[in-house]
CSV table of N, CA, C and O in Angstrom, one decimal:
chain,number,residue,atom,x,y,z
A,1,UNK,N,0.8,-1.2,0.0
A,1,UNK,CA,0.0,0.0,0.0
A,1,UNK,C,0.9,1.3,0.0
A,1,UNK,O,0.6,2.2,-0.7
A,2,UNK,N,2.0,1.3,0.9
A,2,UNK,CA,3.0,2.4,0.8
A,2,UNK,C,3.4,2.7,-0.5
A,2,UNK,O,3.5,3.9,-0.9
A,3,UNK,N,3.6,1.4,-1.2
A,3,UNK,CA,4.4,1.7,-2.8
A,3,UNK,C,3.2,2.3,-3.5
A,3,UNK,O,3.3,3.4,-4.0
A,4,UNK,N,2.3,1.8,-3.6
A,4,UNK,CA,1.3,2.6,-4.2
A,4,UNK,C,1.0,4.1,-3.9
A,4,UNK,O,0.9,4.8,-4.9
A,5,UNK,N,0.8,4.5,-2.4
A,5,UNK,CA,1.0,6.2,-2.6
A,5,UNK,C,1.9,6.7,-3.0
A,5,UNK,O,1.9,7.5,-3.9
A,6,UNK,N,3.3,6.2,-2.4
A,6,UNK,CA,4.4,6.5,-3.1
A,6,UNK,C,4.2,7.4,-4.6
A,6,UNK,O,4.4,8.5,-4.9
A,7,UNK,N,3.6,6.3,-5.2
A,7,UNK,CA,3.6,6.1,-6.8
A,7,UNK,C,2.5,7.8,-6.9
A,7,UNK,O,2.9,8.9,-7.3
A,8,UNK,N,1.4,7.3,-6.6
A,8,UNK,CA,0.5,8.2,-7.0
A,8,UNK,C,1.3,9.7,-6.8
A,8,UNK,O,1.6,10.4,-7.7
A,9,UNK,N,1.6,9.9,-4.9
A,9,UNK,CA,2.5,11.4,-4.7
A,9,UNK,C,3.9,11.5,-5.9
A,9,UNK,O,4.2,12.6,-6.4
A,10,UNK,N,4.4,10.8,-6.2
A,10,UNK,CA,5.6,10.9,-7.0
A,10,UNK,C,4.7,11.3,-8.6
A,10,UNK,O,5.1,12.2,-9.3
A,11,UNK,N,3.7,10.7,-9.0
A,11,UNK,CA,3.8,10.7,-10.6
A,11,UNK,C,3.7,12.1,-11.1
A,11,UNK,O,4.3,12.4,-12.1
A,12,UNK,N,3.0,13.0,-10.5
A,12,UNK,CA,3.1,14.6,-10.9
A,12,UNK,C,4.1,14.8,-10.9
A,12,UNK,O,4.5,14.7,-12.1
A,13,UNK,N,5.4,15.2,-10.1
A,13,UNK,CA,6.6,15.5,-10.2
A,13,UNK,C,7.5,14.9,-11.3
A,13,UNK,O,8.3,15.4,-12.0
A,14,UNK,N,7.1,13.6,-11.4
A,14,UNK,CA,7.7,13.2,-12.8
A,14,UNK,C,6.7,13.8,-14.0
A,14,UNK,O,7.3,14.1,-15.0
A,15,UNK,N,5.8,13.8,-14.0
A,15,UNK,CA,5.3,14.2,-15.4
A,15,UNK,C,5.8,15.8,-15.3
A,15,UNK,O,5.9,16.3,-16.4
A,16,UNK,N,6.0,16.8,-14.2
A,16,UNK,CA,6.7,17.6,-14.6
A,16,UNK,C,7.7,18.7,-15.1
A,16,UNK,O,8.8,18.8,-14.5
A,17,UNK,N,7.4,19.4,-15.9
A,17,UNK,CA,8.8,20.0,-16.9
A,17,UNK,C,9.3,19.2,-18.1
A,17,UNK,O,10.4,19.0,-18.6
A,18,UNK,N,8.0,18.6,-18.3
A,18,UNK,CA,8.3,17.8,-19.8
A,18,UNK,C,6.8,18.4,-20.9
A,18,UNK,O,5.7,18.7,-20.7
A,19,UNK,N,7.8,18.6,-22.2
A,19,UNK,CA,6.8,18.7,-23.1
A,19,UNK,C,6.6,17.5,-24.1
A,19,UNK,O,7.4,16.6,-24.1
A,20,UNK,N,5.2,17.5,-24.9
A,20,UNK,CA,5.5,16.7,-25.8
A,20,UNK,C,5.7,17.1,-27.3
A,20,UNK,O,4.9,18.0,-27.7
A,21,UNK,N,6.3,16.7,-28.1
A,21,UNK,CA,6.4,16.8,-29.6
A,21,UNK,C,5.5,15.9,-30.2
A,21,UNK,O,5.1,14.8,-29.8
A,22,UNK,N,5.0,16.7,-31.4
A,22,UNK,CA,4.4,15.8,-32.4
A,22,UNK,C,4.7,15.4,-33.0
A,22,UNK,O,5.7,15.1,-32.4
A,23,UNK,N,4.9,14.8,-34.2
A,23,UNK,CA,5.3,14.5,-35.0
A,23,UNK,C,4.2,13.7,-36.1
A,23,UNK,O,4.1,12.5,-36.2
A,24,UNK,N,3.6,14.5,-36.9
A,24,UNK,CA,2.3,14.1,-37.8
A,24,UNK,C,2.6,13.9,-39.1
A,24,UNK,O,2.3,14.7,-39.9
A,25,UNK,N,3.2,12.8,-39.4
A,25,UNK,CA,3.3,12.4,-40.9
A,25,UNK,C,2.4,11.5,-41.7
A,25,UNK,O,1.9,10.5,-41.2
A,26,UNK,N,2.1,12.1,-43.7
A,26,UNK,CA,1.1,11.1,-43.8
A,26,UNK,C,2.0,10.6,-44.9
A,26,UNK,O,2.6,11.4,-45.7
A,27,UNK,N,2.2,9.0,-45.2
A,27,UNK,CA,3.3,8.5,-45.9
A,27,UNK,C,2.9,8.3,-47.3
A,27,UNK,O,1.7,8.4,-47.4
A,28,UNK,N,3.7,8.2,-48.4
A,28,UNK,CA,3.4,8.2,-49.6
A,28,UNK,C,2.9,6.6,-50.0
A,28,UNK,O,2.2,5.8,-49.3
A,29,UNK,N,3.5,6.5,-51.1
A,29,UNK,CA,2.8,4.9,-51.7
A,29,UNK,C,3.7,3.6,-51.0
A,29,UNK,O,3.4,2.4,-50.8
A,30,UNK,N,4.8,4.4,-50.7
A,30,UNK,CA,5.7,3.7,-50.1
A,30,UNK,C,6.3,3.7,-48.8
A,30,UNK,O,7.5,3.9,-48.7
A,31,UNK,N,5.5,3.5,-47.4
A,31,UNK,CA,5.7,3.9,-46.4
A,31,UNK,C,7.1,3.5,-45.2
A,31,UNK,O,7.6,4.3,-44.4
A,32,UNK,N,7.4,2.2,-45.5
A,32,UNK,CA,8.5,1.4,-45.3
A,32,UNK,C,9.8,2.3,-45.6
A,32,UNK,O,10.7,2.4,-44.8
A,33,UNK,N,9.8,2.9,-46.6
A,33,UNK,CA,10.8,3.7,-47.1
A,33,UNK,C,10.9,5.2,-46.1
A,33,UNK,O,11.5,6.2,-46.5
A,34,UNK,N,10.4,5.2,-45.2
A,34,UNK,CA,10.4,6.6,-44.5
A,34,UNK,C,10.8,6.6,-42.7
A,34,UNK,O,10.1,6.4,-41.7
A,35,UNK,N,12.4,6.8,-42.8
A,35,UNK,CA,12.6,7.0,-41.2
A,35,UNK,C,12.5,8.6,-40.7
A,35,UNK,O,12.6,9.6,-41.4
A,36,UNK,N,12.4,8.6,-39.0
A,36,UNK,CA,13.1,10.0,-38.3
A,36,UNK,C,13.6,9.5,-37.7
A,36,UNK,O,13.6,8.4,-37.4
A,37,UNK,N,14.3,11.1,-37.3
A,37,UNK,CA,15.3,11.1,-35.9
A,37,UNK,C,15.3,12.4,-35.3
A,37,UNK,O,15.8,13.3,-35.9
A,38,UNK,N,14.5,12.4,-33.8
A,38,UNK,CA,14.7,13.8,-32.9
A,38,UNK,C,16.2,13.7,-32.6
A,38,UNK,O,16.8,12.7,-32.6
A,39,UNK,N,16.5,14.8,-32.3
A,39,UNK,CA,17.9,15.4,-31.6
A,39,UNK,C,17.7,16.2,-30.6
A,39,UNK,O,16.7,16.6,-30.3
A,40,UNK,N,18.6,16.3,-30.2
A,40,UNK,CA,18.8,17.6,-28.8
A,40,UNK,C,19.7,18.2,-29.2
A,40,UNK,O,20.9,17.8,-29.4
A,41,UNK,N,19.2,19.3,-29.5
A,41,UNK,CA,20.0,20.8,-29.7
A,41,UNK,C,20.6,20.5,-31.3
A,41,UNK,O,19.8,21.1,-32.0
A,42,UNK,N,21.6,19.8,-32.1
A,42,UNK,CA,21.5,19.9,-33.5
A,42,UNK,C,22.2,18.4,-33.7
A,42,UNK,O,22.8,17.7,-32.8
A,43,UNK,N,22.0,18.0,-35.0
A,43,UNK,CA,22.0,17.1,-35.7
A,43,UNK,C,23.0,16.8,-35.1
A,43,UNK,O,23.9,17.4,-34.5
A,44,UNK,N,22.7,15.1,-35.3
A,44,UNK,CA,23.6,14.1,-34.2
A,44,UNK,C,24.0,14.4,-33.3
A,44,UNK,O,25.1,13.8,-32.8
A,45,UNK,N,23.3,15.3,-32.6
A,45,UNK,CA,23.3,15.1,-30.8
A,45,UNK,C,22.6,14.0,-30.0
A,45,UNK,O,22.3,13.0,-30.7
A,46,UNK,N,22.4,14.0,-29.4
A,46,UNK,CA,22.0,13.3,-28.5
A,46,UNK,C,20.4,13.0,-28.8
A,46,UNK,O,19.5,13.8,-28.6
A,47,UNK,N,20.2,11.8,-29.3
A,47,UNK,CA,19.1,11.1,-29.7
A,47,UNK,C,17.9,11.3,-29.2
A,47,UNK,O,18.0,10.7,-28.1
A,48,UNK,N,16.8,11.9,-29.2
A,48,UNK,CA,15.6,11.5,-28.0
A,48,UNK,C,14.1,10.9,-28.7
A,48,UNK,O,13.2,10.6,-28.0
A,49,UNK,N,14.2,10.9,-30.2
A,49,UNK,CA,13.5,9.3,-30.3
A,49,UNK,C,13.5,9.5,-31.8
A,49,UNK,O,14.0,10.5,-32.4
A,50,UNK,N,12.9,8.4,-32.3
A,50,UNK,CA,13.1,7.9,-33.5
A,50,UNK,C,12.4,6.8,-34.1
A,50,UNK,O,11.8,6.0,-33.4
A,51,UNK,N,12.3,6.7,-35.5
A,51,UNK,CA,11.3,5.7,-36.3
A,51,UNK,C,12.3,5.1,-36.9
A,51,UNK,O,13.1,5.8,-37.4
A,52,UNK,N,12.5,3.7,-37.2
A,52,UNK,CA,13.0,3.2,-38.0
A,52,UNK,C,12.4,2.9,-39.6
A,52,UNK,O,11.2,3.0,-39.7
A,53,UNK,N,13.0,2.6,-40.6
A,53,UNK,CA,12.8,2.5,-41.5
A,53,UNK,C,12.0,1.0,-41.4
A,53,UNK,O,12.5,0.1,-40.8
A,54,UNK,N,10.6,0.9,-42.0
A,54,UNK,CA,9.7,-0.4,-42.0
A,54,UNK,C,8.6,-0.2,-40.6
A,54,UNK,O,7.6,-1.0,-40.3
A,55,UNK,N,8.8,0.9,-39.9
A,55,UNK,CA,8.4,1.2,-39.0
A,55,UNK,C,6.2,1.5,-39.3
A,55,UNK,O,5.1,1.1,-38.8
A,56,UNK,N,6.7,2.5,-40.5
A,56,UNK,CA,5.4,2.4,-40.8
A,56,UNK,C,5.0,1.6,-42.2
A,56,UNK,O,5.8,1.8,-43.2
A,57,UNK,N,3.8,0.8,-42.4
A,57,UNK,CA,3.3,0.6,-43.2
A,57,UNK,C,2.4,0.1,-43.8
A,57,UNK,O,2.2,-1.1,-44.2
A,58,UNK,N,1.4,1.5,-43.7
A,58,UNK,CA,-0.2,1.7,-44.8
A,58,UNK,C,0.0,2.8,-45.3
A,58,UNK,O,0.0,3.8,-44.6
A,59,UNK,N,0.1,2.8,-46.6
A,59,UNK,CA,0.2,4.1,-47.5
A,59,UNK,C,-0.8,5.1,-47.6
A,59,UNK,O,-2.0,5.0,-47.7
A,60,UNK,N,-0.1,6.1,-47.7
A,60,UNK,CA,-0.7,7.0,-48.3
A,60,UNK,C,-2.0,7.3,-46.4
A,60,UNK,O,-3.3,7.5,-46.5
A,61,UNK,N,-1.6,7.3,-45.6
A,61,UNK,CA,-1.6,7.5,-44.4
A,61,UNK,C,-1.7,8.3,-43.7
A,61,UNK,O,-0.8,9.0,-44.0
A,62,UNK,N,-2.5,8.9,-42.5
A,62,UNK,CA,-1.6,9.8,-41.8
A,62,UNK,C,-1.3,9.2,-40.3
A,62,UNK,O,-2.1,8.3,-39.8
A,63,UNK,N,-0.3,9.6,-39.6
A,63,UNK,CA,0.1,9.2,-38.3
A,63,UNK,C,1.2,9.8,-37.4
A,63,UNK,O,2.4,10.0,-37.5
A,64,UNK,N,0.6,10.0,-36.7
A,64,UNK,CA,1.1,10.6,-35.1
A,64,UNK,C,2.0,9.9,-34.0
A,64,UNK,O,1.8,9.0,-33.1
A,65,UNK,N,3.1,10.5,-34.3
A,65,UNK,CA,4.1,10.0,-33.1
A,65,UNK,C,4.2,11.0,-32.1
A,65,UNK,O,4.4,12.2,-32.5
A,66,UNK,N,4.1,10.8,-30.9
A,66,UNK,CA,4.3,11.5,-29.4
A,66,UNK,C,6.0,11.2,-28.9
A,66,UNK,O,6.6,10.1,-28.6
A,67,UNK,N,6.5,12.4,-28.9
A,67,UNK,CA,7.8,11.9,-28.1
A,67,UNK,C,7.8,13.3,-27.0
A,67,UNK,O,7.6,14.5,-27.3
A,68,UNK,N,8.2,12.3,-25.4
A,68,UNK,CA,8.2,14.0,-24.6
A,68,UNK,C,10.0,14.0,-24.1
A,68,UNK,O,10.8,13.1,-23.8
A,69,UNK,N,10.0,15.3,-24.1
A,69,UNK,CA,11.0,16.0,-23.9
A,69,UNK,C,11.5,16.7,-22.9
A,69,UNK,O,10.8,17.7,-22.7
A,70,UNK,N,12.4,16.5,-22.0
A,70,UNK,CA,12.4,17.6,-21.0
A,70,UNK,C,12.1,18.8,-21.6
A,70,UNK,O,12.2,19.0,-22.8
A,71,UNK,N,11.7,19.7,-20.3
A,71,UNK,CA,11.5,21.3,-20.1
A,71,UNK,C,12.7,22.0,-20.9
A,71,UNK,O,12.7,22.8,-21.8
A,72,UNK,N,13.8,21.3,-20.2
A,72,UNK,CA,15.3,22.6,-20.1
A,72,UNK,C,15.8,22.2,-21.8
A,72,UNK,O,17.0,22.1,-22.0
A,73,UNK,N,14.9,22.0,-22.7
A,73,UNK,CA,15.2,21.7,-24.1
A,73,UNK,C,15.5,22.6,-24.7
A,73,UNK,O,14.6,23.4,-24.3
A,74,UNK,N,16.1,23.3,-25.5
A,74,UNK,CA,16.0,24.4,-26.0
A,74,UNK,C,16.0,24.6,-27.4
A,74,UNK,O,15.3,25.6,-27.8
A,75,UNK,N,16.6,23.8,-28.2
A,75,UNK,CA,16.7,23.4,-29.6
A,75,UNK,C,16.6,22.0,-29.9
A,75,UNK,O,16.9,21.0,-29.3
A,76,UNK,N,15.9,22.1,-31.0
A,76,UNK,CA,16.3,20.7,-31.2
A,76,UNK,C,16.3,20.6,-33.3
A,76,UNK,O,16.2,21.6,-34.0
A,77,UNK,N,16.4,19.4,-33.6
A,77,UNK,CA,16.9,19.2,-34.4
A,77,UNK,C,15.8,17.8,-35.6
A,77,UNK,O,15.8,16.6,-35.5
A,78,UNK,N,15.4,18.4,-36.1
A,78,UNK,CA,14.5,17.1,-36.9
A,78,UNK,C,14.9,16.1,-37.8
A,78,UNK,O,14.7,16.9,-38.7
A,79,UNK,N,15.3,15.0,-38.4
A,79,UNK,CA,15.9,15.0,-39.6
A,79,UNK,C,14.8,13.9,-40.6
A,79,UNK,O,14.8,12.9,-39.9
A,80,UNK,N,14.4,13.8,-41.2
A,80,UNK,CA,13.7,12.7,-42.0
A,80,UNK,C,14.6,12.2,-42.9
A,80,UNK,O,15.6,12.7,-43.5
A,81,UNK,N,13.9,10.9,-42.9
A,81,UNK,CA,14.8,10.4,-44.3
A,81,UNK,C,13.7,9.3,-45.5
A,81,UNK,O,12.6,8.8,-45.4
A,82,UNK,N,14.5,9.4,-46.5
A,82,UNK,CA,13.9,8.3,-47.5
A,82,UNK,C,14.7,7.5,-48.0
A,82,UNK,O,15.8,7.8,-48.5
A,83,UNK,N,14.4,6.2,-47.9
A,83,UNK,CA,15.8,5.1,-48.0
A,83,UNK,C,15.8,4.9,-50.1
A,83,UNK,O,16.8,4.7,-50.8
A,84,UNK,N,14.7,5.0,-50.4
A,84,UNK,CA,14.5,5.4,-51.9
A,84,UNK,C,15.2,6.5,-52.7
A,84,UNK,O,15.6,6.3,-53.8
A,85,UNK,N,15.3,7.6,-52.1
A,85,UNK,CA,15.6,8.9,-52.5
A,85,UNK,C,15.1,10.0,-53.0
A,85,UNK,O,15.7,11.0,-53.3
A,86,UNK,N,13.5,9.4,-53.2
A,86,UNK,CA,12.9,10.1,-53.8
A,86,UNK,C,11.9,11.5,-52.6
A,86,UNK,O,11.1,12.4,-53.0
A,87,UNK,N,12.4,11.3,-51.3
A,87,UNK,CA,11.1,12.1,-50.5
A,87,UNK,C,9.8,11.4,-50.3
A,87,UNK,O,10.0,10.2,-50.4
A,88,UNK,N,8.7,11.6,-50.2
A,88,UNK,CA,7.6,11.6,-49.6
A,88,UNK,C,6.5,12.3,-50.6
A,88,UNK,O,5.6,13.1,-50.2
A,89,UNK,N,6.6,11.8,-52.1
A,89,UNK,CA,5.9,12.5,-53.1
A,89,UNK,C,4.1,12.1,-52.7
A,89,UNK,O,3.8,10.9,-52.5
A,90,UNK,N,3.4,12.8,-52.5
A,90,UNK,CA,2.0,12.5,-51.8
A,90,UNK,C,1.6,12.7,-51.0
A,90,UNK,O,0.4,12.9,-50.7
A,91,UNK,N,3.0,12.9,-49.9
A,91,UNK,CA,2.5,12.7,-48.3
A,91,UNK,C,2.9,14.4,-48.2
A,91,UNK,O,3.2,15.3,-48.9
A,92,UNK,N,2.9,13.8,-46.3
A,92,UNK,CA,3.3,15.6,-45.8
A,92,UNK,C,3.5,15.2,-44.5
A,92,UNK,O,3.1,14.2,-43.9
A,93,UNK,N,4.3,16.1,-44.0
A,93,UNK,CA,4.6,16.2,-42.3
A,93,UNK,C,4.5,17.7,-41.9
A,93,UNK,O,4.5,18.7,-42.7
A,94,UNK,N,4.3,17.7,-40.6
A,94,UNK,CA,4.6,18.9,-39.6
A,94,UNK,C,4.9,18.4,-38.6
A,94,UNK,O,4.2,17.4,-38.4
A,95,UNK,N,6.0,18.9,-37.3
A,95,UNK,CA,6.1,18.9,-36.1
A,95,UNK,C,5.4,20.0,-35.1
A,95,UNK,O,5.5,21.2,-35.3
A,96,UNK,N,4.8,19.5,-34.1
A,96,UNK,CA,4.2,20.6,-33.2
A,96,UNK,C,5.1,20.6,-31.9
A,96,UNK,O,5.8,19.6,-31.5
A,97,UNK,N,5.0,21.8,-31.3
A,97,UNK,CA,5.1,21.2,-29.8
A,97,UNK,C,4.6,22.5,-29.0
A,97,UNK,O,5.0,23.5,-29.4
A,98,UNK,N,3.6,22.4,-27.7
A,98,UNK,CA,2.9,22.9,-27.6
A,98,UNK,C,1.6,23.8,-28.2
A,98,UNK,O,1.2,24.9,-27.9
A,99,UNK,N,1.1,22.9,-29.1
A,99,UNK,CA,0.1,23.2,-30.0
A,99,UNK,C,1.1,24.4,-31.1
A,99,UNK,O,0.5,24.4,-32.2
A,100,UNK,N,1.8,24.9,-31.1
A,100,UNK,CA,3.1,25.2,-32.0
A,100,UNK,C,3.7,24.8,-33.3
A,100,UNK,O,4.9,24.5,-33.4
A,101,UNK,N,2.9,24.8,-34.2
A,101,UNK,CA,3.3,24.2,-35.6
A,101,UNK,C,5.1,25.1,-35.6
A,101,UNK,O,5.4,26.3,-35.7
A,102,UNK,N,5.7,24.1,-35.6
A,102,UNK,CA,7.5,24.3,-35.8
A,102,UNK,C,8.1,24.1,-36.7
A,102,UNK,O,9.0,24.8,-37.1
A,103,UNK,N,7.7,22.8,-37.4
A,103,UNK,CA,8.1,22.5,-38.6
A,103,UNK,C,6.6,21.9,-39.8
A,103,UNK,O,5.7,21.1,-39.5
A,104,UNK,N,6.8,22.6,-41.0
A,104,UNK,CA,5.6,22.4,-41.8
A,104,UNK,C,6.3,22.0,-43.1
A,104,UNK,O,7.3,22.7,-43.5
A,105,UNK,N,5.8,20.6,-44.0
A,105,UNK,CA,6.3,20.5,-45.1
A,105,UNK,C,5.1,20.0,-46.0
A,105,UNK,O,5.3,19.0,-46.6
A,106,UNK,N,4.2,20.6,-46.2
A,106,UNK,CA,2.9,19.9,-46.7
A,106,UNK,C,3.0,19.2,-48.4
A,106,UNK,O,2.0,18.9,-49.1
A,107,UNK,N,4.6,19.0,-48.9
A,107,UNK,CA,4.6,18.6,-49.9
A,107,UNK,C,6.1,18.3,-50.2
A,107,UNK,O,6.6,19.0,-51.1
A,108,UNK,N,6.9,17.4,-49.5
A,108,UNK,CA,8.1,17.1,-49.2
A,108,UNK,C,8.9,16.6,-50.3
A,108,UNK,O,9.2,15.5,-50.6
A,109,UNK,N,9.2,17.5,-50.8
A,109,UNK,CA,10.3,17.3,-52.4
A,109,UNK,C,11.6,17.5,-52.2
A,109,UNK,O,12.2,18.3,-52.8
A,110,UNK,N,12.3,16.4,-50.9
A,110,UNK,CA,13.7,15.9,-50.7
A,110,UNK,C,14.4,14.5,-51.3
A,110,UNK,O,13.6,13.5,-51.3
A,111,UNK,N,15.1,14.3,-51.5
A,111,UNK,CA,16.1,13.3,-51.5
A,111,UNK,C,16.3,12.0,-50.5
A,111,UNK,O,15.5,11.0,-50.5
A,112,UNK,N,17.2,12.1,-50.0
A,112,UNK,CA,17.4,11.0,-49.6
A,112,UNK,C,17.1,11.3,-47.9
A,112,UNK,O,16.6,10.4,-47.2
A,113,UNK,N,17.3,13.0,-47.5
A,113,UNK,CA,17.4,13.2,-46.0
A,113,UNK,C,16.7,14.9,-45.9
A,113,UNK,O,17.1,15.5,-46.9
A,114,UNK,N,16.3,15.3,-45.4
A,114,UNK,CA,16.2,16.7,-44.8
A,114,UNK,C,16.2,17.2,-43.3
A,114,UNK,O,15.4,16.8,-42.5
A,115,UNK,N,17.0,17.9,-43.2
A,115,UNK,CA,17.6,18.7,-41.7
A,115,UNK,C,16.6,20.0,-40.9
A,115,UNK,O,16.7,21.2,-41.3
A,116,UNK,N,15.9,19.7,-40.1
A,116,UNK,CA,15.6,20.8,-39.5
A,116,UNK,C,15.5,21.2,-38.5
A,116,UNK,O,14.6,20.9,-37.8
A,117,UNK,N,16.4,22.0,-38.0
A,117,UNK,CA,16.7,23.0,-36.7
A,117,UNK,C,15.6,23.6,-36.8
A,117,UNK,O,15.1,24.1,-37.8
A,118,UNK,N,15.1,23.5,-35.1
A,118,UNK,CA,14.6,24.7,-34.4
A,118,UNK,C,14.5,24.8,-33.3
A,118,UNK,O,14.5,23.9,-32.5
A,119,UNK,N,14.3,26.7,-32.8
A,119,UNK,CA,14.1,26.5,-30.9
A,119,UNK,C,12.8,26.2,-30.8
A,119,UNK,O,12.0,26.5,-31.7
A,120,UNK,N,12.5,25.3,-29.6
A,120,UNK,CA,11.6,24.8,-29.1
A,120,UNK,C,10.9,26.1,-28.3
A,120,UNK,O,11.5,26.9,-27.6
A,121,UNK,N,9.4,25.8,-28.6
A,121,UNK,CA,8.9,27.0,-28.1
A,121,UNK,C,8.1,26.7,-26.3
A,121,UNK,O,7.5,25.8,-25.8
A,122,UNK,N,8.4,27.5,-25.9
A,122,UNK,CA,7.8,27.5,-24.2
A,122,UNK,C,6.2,26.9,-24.2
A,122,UNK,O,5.3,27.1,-25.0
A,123,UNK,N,6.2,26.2,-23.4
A,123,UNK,CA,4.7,26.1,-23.3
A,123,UNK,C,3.7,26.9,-22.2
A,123,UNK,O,3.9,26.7,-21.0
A,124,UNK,N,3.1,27.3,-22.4
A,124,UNK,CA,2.0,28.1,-21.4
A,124,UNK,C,1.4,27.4,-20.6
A,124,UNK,O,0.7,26.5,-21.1
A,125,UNK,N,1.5,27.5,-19.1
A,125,UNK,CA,0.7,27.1,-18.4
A,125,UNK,C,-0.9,26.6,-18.2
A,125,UNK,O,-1.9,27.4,-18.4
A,126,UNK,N,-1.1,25.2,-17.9
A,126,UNK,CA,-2.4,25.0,-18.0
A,126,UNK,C,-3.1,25.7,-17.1
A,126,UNK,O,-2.2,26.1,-16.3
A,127,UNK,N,-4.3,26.2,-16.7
A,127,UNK,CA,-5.0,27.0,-15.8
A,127,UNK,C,-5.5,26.1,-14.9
A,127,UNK,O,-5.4,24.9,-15.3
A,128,UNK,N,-6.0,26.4,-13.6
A,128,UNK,CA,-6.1,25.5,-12.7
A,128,UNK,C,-7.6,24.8,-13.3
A,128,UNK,O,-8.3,25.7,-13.7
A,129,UNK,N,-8.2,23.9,-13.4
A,129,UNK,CA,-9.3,23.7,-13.6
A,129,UNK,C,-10.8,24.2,-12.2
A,129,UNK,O,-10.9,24.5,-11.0
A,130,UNK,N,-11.7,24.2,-13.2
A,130,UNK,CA,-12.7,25.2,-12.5
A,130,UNK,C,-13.7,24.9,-11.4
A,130,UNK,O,-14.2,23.8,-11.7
A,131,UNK,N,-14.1,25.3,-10.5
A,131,UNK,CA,-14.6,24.8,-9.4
A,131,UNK,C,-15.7,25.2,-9.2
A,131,UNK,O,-15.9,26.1,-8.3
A,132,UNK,N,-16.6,24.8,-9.9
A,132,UNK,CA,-18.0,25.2,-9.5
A,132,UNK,C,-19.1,24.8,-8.1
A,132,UNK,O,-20.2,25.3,-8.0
């Protein structure tokens, strides 16, 4: 019974000063052919999640990856890839984080990889809920 309050008093403190990222991609005819990779702060830093290639596949799709992030984040780093080389001809992505559209590609005409840096934006406090 102790481990159990434990648990309950501890889980807020862990959930926070974490945000989460979005990550909303819809894949082309060829879905298997499409990895990511989050970073911390810029390309090939320090990993904080990722899709492998074969990871998705129903084409022509859309789908939502959640990855959370510490608070003290400040930059981070996007990268996609296409193991074909052709991009994502069909599809589209954007990353959010705090309802924050960060990255937008609604028509992805890359190659084999594309790089995107950016600062991560603050998130606003939820309001206390209401007490009638």
């Amino acid at each position: 019974m102790k481990k159990i309050l434990f648990i309950i008093l501890l889980l807020p403190l862990l959930m926070f000063g974490q945000k989460d990222v979005l990550i909303h991609l819809t894949t082309d005819n060829y879905p298997s052919e499409t990895r990511w990779v989050l970073y911390t702060d810029s390309f090939q830093g320090p990993i904080l999640g990722e899709v492998q290639y074969g990871h998705y596949t129903s084409s022509n799709t859309s789908h939502t990856d959640t990855i959370s992030i510490p608070d003290s984040i400040t930059n981070i780093s996007w990268v996609i890839y296409d193991s074909y080389g052709d991009g994502i001809p069909g599809g589209s992505y954007y990353v959010s984080i705090c309802e924050d559209t960060i990255i937008s590609y609604p028509n992805p005409t890359f190659t084999t990889g594309l790089i995107h840096n950016r600062i991560v934006p603050q998130c606003m406090p939820q309001p206390p809920p209401c007490v009638l």
